CSV table of C-alpha atoms and ligand atoms in Angstrom, one decimal:
chain,number,residue,atom,x,y,z
A,1,UNK,CA,-59.9,67.9,4.1
A,2,UNK,CA,-57.6,66.9,6.9
A,3,UNK,CA,-60.4,65.1,8.6
A,4,UNK,CA,-61.1,63.3,5.3
A,5,UNK,CA,-57.4,62.0,5.2
A,6,UNK,CA,-57.4,60.8,8.8
A,7,UNK,CA,-60.6,58.9,7.8
A,8,UNK,CA,-58.8,57.3,5.0
A,9,UNK,CA,-55.8,56.5,7.1
A,10,UNK,CA,-58.2,54.7,9.8
A,11,UNK,CA,-59.9,52.8,6.9
A,12,UNK,CA,-56.8,51.5,5.4
A,13,UNK,CA,-55.7,50.1,8.9
A,14,UNK,CA,-59.0,48.4,9.3
A,15,UNK,CA,-58.6,47.0,5.9
A,16,UNK,CA,-55.0,45.9,6.6
A,17,UNK,CA,-56.2,44.1,9.7
A,18,UNK,CA,-58.9,42.0,8.1
A,19,UNK,CA,-56.8,40.8,5.1
A,20,UNK,CA,-56.9,37.0,5.1
A,21,UNK,CA,-54.1,35.3,6.9
A,22,UNK,CA,-51.3,33.9,4.8
A,23,UNK,CA,-53.0,30.7,2.9
A,24,UNK,CA,-51.5,27.4,2.0
A,25,UNK,CA,-49.2,28.8,-0.6
A,26,UNK,CA,-47.2,30.9,1.9
A,27,UNK,CA,-43.8,30.1,3.0
A,28,UNK,CA,-44.6,27.6,5.5
A,29,UNK,CA,-46.1,24.5,3.7
A,30,UNK,CA,-49.3,23.2,5.5
A,31,UNK,CA,-49.1,19.8,7.2
A,32,UNK,CA,-50.8,17.3,4.8
A,33,UNK,CA,-50.5,13.6,4.4
A,34,UNK,CA,-52.1,10.9,2.5
A,35,UNK,CA,-51.8,7.1,1.9
A,36,UNK,CA,-53.5,4.8,-0.7
A,37,UNK,CA,-53.8,1.3,-1.3
A,38,UNK,CA,-54.6,-0.8,-4.4
A,39,UNK,CA,-55.4,-4.1,-2.9
A,40,UNK,CA,-53.7,-6.9,-0.9
A,41,UNK,CA,-53.1,-10.5,-1.8
A,42,UNK,CA,-50.6,-12.9,-3.3
A,43,UNK,CA,-48.8,-10.4,-5.2
A,44,UNK,CA,-45.3,-11.9,-5.9
A,45,UNK,CA,-42.4,-10.4,-7.8
A,46,UNK,CA,-41.9,-13.6,-9.6
A,47,UNK,CA,-45.3,-13.2,-11.1
A,48,UNK,CA,-45.1,-9.7,-12.5
A,49,UNK,CA,-43.6,-8.7,-15.6
A,50,UNK,CA,-41.4,-5.5,-15.4
A,51,UNK,CA,-44.2,-4.0,-17.6
A,52,UNK,CA,-47.0,-4.7,-15.1
A,53,UNK,CA,-45.0,-3.6,-12.2
A,54,UNK,CA,-44.2,-0.3,-14.0
A,55,UNK,CA,-47.9,0.2,-14.8
A,56,UNK,CA,-49.1,-0.3,-11.2
A,57,UNK,CA,-46.4,2.0,-10.0
A,58,UNK,CA,-47.4,4.7,-12.6
A,59,UNK,CA,-51.0,4.5,-11.6
A,60,UNK,CA,-50.3,4.4,-7.9
A,61,UNK,CA,-48.2,7.7,-8.3
A,62,UNK,CA,-50.8,9.2,-10.3
A,63,UNK,CA,-53.5,8.5,-7.7
A,64,UNK,CA,-51.2,9.6,-4.9
A,65,UNK,CA,-50.4,13.0,-6.7
A,66,UNK,CA,-53.8,13.7,-7.5
A,67,UNK,CA,-54.9,13.3,-3.7
A,68,UNK,CA,-51.8,15.2,-2.5
A,69,UNK,CA,-52.5,18.2,-5.0
A,70,UNK,CA,-56.0,18.5,-3.6
A,71,UNK,CA,-54.5,18.8,-0.1
A,72,UNK,CA,-51.7,21.3,-0.8
A,73,UNK,CA,-54.1,23.3,-2.8
A,74,UNK,CA,-56.0,23.9,0.4
A,75,UNK,CA,-58.9,21.1,-0.3
A,76,UNK,CA,-60.3,18.9,2.3
A,77,UNK,CA,-59.2,15.4,3.1
A,78,UNK,CA,-62.6,14.1,1.8
A,79,UNK,CA,-61.9,15.8,-1.4
A,80,UNK,CA,-58.4,14.2,-1.6
A,81,UNK,CA,-59.9,10.7,-1.0
A,82,UNK,CA,-62.3,11.1,-3.7
A,83,UNK,CA,-59.8,12.3,-6.1
A,84,UNK,CA,-57.3,9.7,-5.5
A,85,UNK,CA,-60.0,6.7,-5.4
A,86,UNK,CA,-61.7,8.0,-8.6
A,87,UNK,CA,-58.1,7.6,-10.4
A,88,UNK,CA,-58.0,3.9,-9.2
A,89,UNK,CA,-61.5,3.2,-10.0
A,90,UNK,CA,-61.2,4.4,-13.6
A,91,UNK,CA,-58.1,2.1,-14.0
A,92,UNK,CA,-58.6,-1.7,-14.9
A,93,UNK,CA,-55.5,-2.6,-13.0
A,94,UNK,CA,-57.5,-2.5,-9.8
A,95,UNK,CA,-60.7,-4.2,-8.5
A,96,UNK,CA,-62.9,-1.3,-8.3
A,97,UNK,CA,-64.9,0.5,-10.8
A,98,UNK,CA,-63.6,-0.4,-14.1
A,99,UNK,CA,-61.7,-3.7,-13.7
A,100,UNK,CA,-64.0,-4.9,-10.8
A,101,UNK,CA,-64.3,-8.7,-10.3
A,102,UNK,CA,-67.1,-10.6,-11.4
A,103,UNK,CA,-69.9,-12.2,-9.3
A,104,UNK,CA,-71.1,-15.7,-9.9
A,105,UNK,CA,-73.6,-14.5,-12.2
A,106,UNK,CA,-71.2,-12.8,-14.3
A,107,UNK,CA,-72.1,-9.3,-13.1
A,108,UNK,CA,-69.9,-6.6,-11.5
A,109,UNK,CA,-71.5,-5.4,-8.1
A,110,UNK,CA,-69.6,-2.7,-6.6
A,111,UNK,CA,-69.3,-1.5,-3.0
A,112,UNK,CA,-67.9,1.8,-1.5
A,113,UNK,CA,-67.7,3.8,1.6
A,114,UNK,CA,-66.4,7.1,2.9
A,115,UNK,CA,-66.1,8.7,6.2
A,116,UNK,CA,-65.3,12.3,7.6
A,117,UNK,CA,-63.3,12.0,10.9
A,118,UNK,CA,-64.2,15.7,11.7
A,119,UNK,CA,-68.0,15.1,12.0
A,120,UNK,CA,-68.2,11.3,11.9
A,121,UNK,CA,-70.4,11.5,9.1
A,122,UNK,CA,-70.2,8.5,6.7
A,123,UNK,CA,-71.9,7.3,3.4
A,124,UNK,CA,-71.9,4.0,1.6
A,125,UNK,CA,-73.3,2.1,-1.5
A,126,UNK,CA,-73.4,-1.7,-1.9
A,127,UNK,CA,-74.0,-3.8,-4.8
A,128,UNK,CA,-74.4,-1.1,-7.4
A,129,UNK,CA,-73.9,-1.9,-11.2
A,130,UNK,CA,-74.2,1.1,-13.0
A,131,UNK,CA,-72.4,3.9,-11.1
A,132,UNK,CA,-68.9,4.9,-12.8
A,133,UNK,CA,-67.3,5.9,-9.4
A,134,UNK,CA,-69.0,4.2,-6.4
A,135,UNK,CA,-66.7,6.5,-4.2
A,136,UNK,CA,-68.7,9.7,-5.4
A,137,UNK,CA,-72.0,7.9,-4.7
A,138,UNK,CA,-70.9,7.2,-1.3
A,139,UNK,CA,-70.0,10.8,-0.9
A,140,UNK,CA,-73.2,11.9,-2.2
A,141,UNK,CA,-75.2,9.6,0.4
A,142,UNK,CA,-73.0,11.2,3.2
A,143,UNK,CA,-73.5,14.7,2.0
A,144,UNK,CA,-76.9,14.9,0.6
A,145,UNK,CA,-79.0,12.2,2.3
A,146,UNK,CA,-80.1,11.6,5.9
A,147,UNK,CA,-78.9,8.0,5.5
A,148,UNK,CA,-75.5,6.2,5.8
A,149,UNK,CA,-75.8,3.1,3.4
A,150,UNK,CA,-77.9,2.6,0.3
A,151,UNK,CA,-77.9,-0.7,-1.8
A,152,UNK,CA,-78.6,-1.8,-5.3
A,153,UNK,CA,-81.4,0.0,-7.4
A,154,UNK,CA,-82.2,2.5,-4.8
A,155,UNK,CA,-78.4,3.6,-4.5
A,156,UNK,CA,-78.4,4.0,-8.2
A,157,UNK,CA,-81.5,6.0,-8.4
A,158,UNK,CA,-80.3,8.4,-5.8
A,159,UNK,CA,-76.8,8.7,-7.3
A,160,UNK,CA,-78.3,9.4,-10.7
A,161,UNK,CA,-80.6,12.1,-9.1
A,162,UNK,CA,-77.6,13.7,-7.5
A,163,UNK,CA,-75.8,13.9,-10.8
A,164,UNK,CA,-73.3,11.2,-10.3
A,165,UNK,CA,-72.1,9.7,-13.5
A,166,UNK,CA,-74.0,6.6,-14.6
A,167,UNK,CA,-72.8,3.9,-17.1
A,168,UNK,CA,-74.0,0.9,-18.8
A,169,UNK,CA,-73.1,-2.3,-16.9
A,170,UNK,CA,-71.0,-3.5,-19.7
A,171,UNK,CA,-68.6,-0.6,-18.9
A,172,UNK,CA,-67.1,-2.5,-16.1
A,173,UNK,CA,-66.2,-5.8,-18.3
A,174,UNK,CA,-62.7,-6.8,-18.3
A,175,UNK,CA,-61.5,-9.9,-20.1
A,176,UNK,CA,-58.9,-10.8,-17.4
A,177,UNK,CA,-61.4,-10.6,-14.7
A,178,UNK,CA,-64.0,-12.6,-16.6
A,179,UNK,CA,-61.4,-15.3,-17.0
A,180,UNK,CA,-60.8,-15.3,-13.4
A,181,UNK,CA,-64.4,-16.0,-12.6
A,182,UNK,CA,-64.5,-18.8,-15.1
A,183,UNK,CA,-61.5,-20.4,-13.4
A,184,UNK,CA,-63.0,-19.9,-10.1
A,185,UNK,CA,-66.1,-21.7,-11.2
A,186,UNK,CA,-64.1,-24.7,-12.4
A,187,UNK,CA,-62.3,-24.8,-9.3
A,188,UNK,CA,-65.7,-24.7,-7.3
A,189,UNK,CA,-66.4,-28.0,-9.2
A,190,UNK,CA,-63.3,-29.6,-7.8
A,191,UNK,CA,-63.3,-28.1,-4.4
A,192,UNK,CA,-67.0,-28.1,-3.8
A,193,UNK,CA,-69.0,-25.0,-2.8
A,194,UNK,CA,-67.8,-24.9,0.7
A,195,UNK,CA,-65.0,-22.3,0.2
A,196,UNK,CA,-66.7,-20.6,-2.7
A,197,UNK,CA,-63.8,-21.5,-5.0
A,198,UNK,CA,-61.4,-19.2,-3.2
A,199,UNK,CA,-59.2,-22.0,-1.9
A,200,UNK,CA,-55.8,-22.9,-3.2
A,201,UNK,CA,-55.0,-26.2,-4.7
A,202,UNK,CA,-51.5,-27.4,-3.9
A,203,UNK,CA,-49.0,-26.2,-6.6
A,204,UNK,CA,-51.2,-23.6,-8.1
A,205,UNK,CA,-49.3,-20.5,-9.0
A,206,UNK,CA,-51.1,-19.2,-12.0
A,207,UNK,CA,-50.8,-15.4,-11.7
A,208,UNK,CA,-54.2,-15.0,-13.1
A,209,UNK,CA,-55.5,-17.1,-10.5
A,210,UNK,CA,-53.5,-15.6,-7.9
A,211,UNK,CA,-54.8,-12.1,-8.6
A,212,UNK,CA,-58.6,-13.2,-8.5
A,213,UNK,CA,-59.2,-12.2,-4.9
A,214,UNK,CA,-58.2,-8.9,-4.0
A,215,UNK,CA,-57.4,-5.5,-5.6
A,216,UNK,CA,-59.7,-3.2,-3.7
A,217,UNK,CA,-58.7,0.4,-3.4
A,218,UNK,CA,-58.5,2.9,-0.6
A,219,UNK,CA,-57.3,6.2,0.6
A,220,UNK,CA,-56.7,7.9,4.0
A,221,UNK,CA,-55.9,11.7,4.2
A,222,UNK,CA,-55.0,14.4,6.8
A,223,UNK,CA,-55.6,18.0,5.4
A,224,UNK,CA,-54.4,21.4,6.6
A,225,UNK,CA,-57.3,21.8,8.8
A,226,UNK,CA,-56.3,18.8,10.9
A,227,UNK,CA,-59.1,16.8,9.5
A,228,UNK,CA,-59.1,12.9,8.4
A,229,UNK,CA,-60.9,11.0,6.0
A,230,UNK,CA,-61.0,7.6,4.7
A,231,UNK,CA,-62.6,5.9,1.7
A,232,UNK,CA,-62.7,2.4,0.0
A,233,UNK,CA,-64.1,1.1,-3.1
A,234,UNK,CA,-64.2,-2.4,-4.5
A,235,UNK,CA,-65.8,-5.0,-6.7
A,236,UNK,CA,-65.7,-7.5,-3.9
A,237,UNK,CA,-64.7,-10.9,-4.5
A,238,UNK,CA,-64.6,-13.1,-7.5
A,239,UNK,CA,-67.5,-15.4,-7.8
A,240,UNK,CA,-69.3,-14.0,-4.9
A,241,UNK,CA,-73.0,-14.9,-4.5
A,242,UNK,CA,-76.5,-14.0,-3.6
A,243,UNK,CA,-75.8,-10.2,-3.1
A,244,UNK,CA,-72.8,-10.8,-0.8
A,245,UNK,CA,-71.4,-7.5,0.5
A,246,UNK,CA,-68.0,-7.3,1.9
A,247,UNK,CA,-66.2,-5.0,4.4
A,248,UNK,CA,-65.4,-2.0,2.1
A,249,UNK,CA,-68.7,-0.3,2.6
A,250,UNK,CA,-69.4,-1.4,6.1
A,251,UNK,CA,-68.4,1.6,8.5
A,252,UNK,CA,-66.0,0.4,11.2
A,253,UNK,CA,-65.1,-2.8,9.2
A,254,UNK,CA,-63.3,-1.8,6.0
A,255,UNK,CA,-63.6,2.0,6.4
A,256,UNK,CA,-63.3,4.3,9.5
A,257,UNK,CA,-62.3,8.0,10.4
A,258,UNK,CA,-62.3,9.8,13.5
A,259,UNK,CA,-60.1,12.9,14.0
A,260,UNK,CA,-59.6,11.8,17.8
A,261,UNK,CA,-57.8,8.5,16.8
A,262,UNK,CA,-57.2,7.7,13.1
A,263,UNK,CA,-58.5,7.0,9.4
A,264,UNK,CA,-58.4,3.5,8.1
A,265,UNK,CA,-59.2,1.9,4.7
A,266,UNK,CA,-58.8,-2.1,4.6
A,267,UNK,CA,-58.5,-4.7,1.8
A,268,UNK,CA,-58.5,-8.3,2.3
A,269,UNK,CA,-60.9,-11.3,2.9
A,270,UNK,CA,-64.2,-9.3,3.7
A,271,UNK,CA,-65.8,-12.1,5.8
A,272,UNK,CA,-62.8,-11.7,8.2
A,273,UNK,CA,-62.6,-8.0,8.3
A,274,UNK,CA,-66.2,-7.7,9.0
A,275,UNK,CA,-66.1,-10.1,12.0
A,276,UNK,CA,-62.8,-8.5,13.3
A,277,UNK,CA,-64.5,-5.0,12.9
A,278,UNK,CA,-60.8,-4.2,11.7
A,279,UNK,CA,-61.0,-0.4,10.9
A,280,UNK,CA,-62.7,0.6,14.0
A,281,UNK,CA,-60.7,-1.9,16.2
A,282,UNK,CA,-57.5,0.2,15.2
A,283,UNK,CA,-59.2,3.4,16.2
A,284,UNK,CA,-60.5,1.8,19.6
A,285,UNK,CA,-57.2,0.5,20.4
A,286,UNK,CA,-55.8,4.0,20.3
A,287,UNK,CA,-58.5,5.4,22.2
A,288,UNK,CA,-59.0,2.8,24.9
A,289,UNK,CA,-55.4,1.4,25.2
A,290,UNK,CA,-53.7,4.7,24.2
A,291,UNK,CA,-51.6,2.9,21.7
A,292,UNK,CA,-49.8,4.8,19.0
A,293,UNK,CA,-51.1,4.3,15.3
A,294,UNK,CA,-48.6,1.8,14.2
A,295,UNK,CA,-48.8,-0.5,17.2
A,296,UNK,CA,-52.7,-0.5,17.2
A,297,UNK,CA,-52.6,-1.1,13.3
A,298,UNK,CA,-50.0,-3.9,13.9
A,299,UNK,CA,-52.0,-5.6,16.6
A,300,UNK,CA,-55.4,-5.9,14.5
A,301,UNK,CA,-53.6,-6.8,11.2
A,302,UNK,CA,-50.7,-9.2,12.3
A,303,UNK,CA,-52.1,-10.7,15.5
A,304,UNK,CA,-55.8,-10.5,15.6
A,305,UNK,CA,-56.6,-11.3,11.7
A,306,UNK,CA,-53.8,-13.7,11.6
A,307,UNK,CA,-55.1,-15.7,14.5
A,308,UNK,CA,-58.6,-15.6,12.9
A,309,UNK,CA,-57.2,-16.6,9.4
A,310,UNK,CA,-58.0,-13.3,7.7
A,311,UNK,CA,-55.9,-12.3,4.9
A,312,UNK,CA,-55.2,-8.7,3.9
A,313,UNK,CA,-53.9,-5.4,5.2
A,314,UNK,CA,-54.8,-1.8,5.9
A,315,UNK,CA,-53.7,1.8,5.5
A,316,UNK,CA,-54.1,4.1,8.4
A,317,UNK,CA,-53.2,7.7,9.3
A,318,UNK,CA,-53.5,9.8,12.6
A,319,UNK,CA,-53.9,13.5,13.2
A,320,UNK,CA,-50.2,14.0,13.2
A,321,UNK,CA,-49.8,12.4,9.8
A,322,UNK,CA,-48.2,9.2,10.9
A,323,UNK,CA,-48.9,6.5,8.6
A,324,UNK,CA,-49.1,2.8,8.9
A,325,UNK,CA,-49.5,0.1,6.1
A,326,UNK,CA,-49.4,-3.3,7.6
A,327,UNK,CA,-50.5,-6.5,5.7
A,328,UNK,CA,-50.3,-10.0,6.4
A,329,UNK,CA,-50.5,-11.2,2.9
A,330,UNK,CA,-47.8,-11.6,0.2
A,331,UNK,CA,-48.1,-8.1,-0.9
A,332,UNK,CA,-50.2,-5.1,-1.0
A,333,UNK,CA,-50.2,-2.2,-3.6
A,334,UNK,CA,-49.4,0.9,-1.4
A,335,UNK,CA,-48.2,4.3,-1.4
A,336,UNK,CA,-48.1,7.5,0.7
A,337,UNK,CA,-46.8,11.0,1.2
A,338,UNK,CA,-45.8,11.9,4.7
A,339,UNK,CA,-46.0,15.4,6.2
A,340,UNK,CA,-42.4,16.3,5.3
A,341,UNK,CA,-43.0,15.3,1.6
A,342,UNK,CA,-41.3,11.8,1.6
A,343,UNK,CA,-43.0,9.5,-0.7
A,344,UNK,CA,-43.2,5.8,-0.6
A,345,UNK,CA,-44.6,3.5,-3.4
A,346,UNK,CA,-44.5,-0.3,-2.7
A,347,UNK,CA,-46.0,-3.7,-3.9
A,348,UNK,CA,-44.1,-6.3,-2.2
A,349,UNK,CA,-43.3,-7.4,1.3
A,350,UNK,CA,-40.0,-5.8,2.3
B,401,LIG,N1,-62.2,-6.5,1.1
B,401,LIG,C1,-63.0,-6.8,-0.1
B,401,LIG,C2,-64.1,-7.6,0.0
B,401,LIG,O1,-64.1,-8.5,0.8
B,401,LIG,C3,-61.9,-7.5,-1.1
B,401,LIG,C4,-60.6,-6.7,-1.2
B,401,LIG,O2,-60.1,-6.0,-0.5
B,401,LIG,O3,-60.2,-7.1,-2.4
B,401,LIG,O4,-65.0,-7.4,-0.6
C-alpha cells in the first residue's frame, strides 16, 4: 500500500512537470503586431464625404481586429494575414476581390500573393476571374503545391480542387468601378494609348477618376512565435490590357517576407514597383546595409521610387514588431496595431 502511494506521488510530479507552459492567455501578453493597407493614390480629404471616410475607417478597423484576434489567440502570422485580407477582399471599398477594377475588356482579373517569413515559402495567383478570395488561393498554392505562382485557368482549377470558394465572374461587378473603366477609355481616346489612359489631364479632380488607380489591399504580421508573414491582393489597374500582371503577386516586388529582416506588402503603380523590386529591396537594405526598418522603407519609397516616378507606398514590419508605412502619394489607407497594443488608422498625409 505504502509503495503504491509513493508511486502515485512520483507520477503526479512527472505529470506536473509535463504540464504545458502558460499559453497566450496567461498574464504576460505575447508580442504580436500587424499592419494593413487598403491602397495608395490620390486620396484627398476634400474629395471624401464624412460617410465615405467613416466606411473606410470602419472596414480598416474590422480587418485589423480580425487579424489581431488571430494573433492574440495564438494563431500564426500567415493565418492573420489571410483573415485580415479576406475582409477587405469581400468589401467593395477596395480594389481586391469584390470591388476590383476592370480590365480593358470589362473583366475583373485578380492577382494575389502570400509569403512565410519563417520558411521563405511563397504562393501566388495571377489573372484569376472566378476565385472569391484570391489570397486563400495564393495560400493554397504555397501550402499544397510544389509551385510558387499559378495563372489564369490553371490557378482556378487548382483552387477549386483545394476547396477554395469559387464564384461566377459577375460576383465582382461593381458599378463605380465600371464607370471608372468607361472614363479611362474615353480618356485614352484623348490622350492616346501611350499612357494607357492612366495620365491626368490638367484640372481633372473628379473623385471617381482620381480613385480609379489604386486600392490594393495587404497585410503584414508578426506572431507570438516570432514569425513574419506578408500578403497582398488586387484587381490591378483600371483598363489594364493583354493579361497585364502587376507587382502584387510577384515575390520581391509587391510582397516579401523573411524573418531575418522584414515583411512587406506594397501598393502603387505596379510597373514601377516591379522594376524597383520594392519589397525585396527594403529587406536587402536591412540585411546588407544594416539599416533599421524605417530607414530602409523610407529609402525605397521616398527616394528610389520617387526618382523613378513610381507612385505608391508600402507597409512593413520587422521581427521586433516595428512598423513602417511610408507612401509618396497623396494618401494611403493604412492601419496597424503595435506590440504595445497602440492602434493607428489613417487615410491622408499627415
Ligand atoms: N500595385 C497594383 C498593381 O499595379 C495596383 C495597386 O496597388 O493599387 O497591380
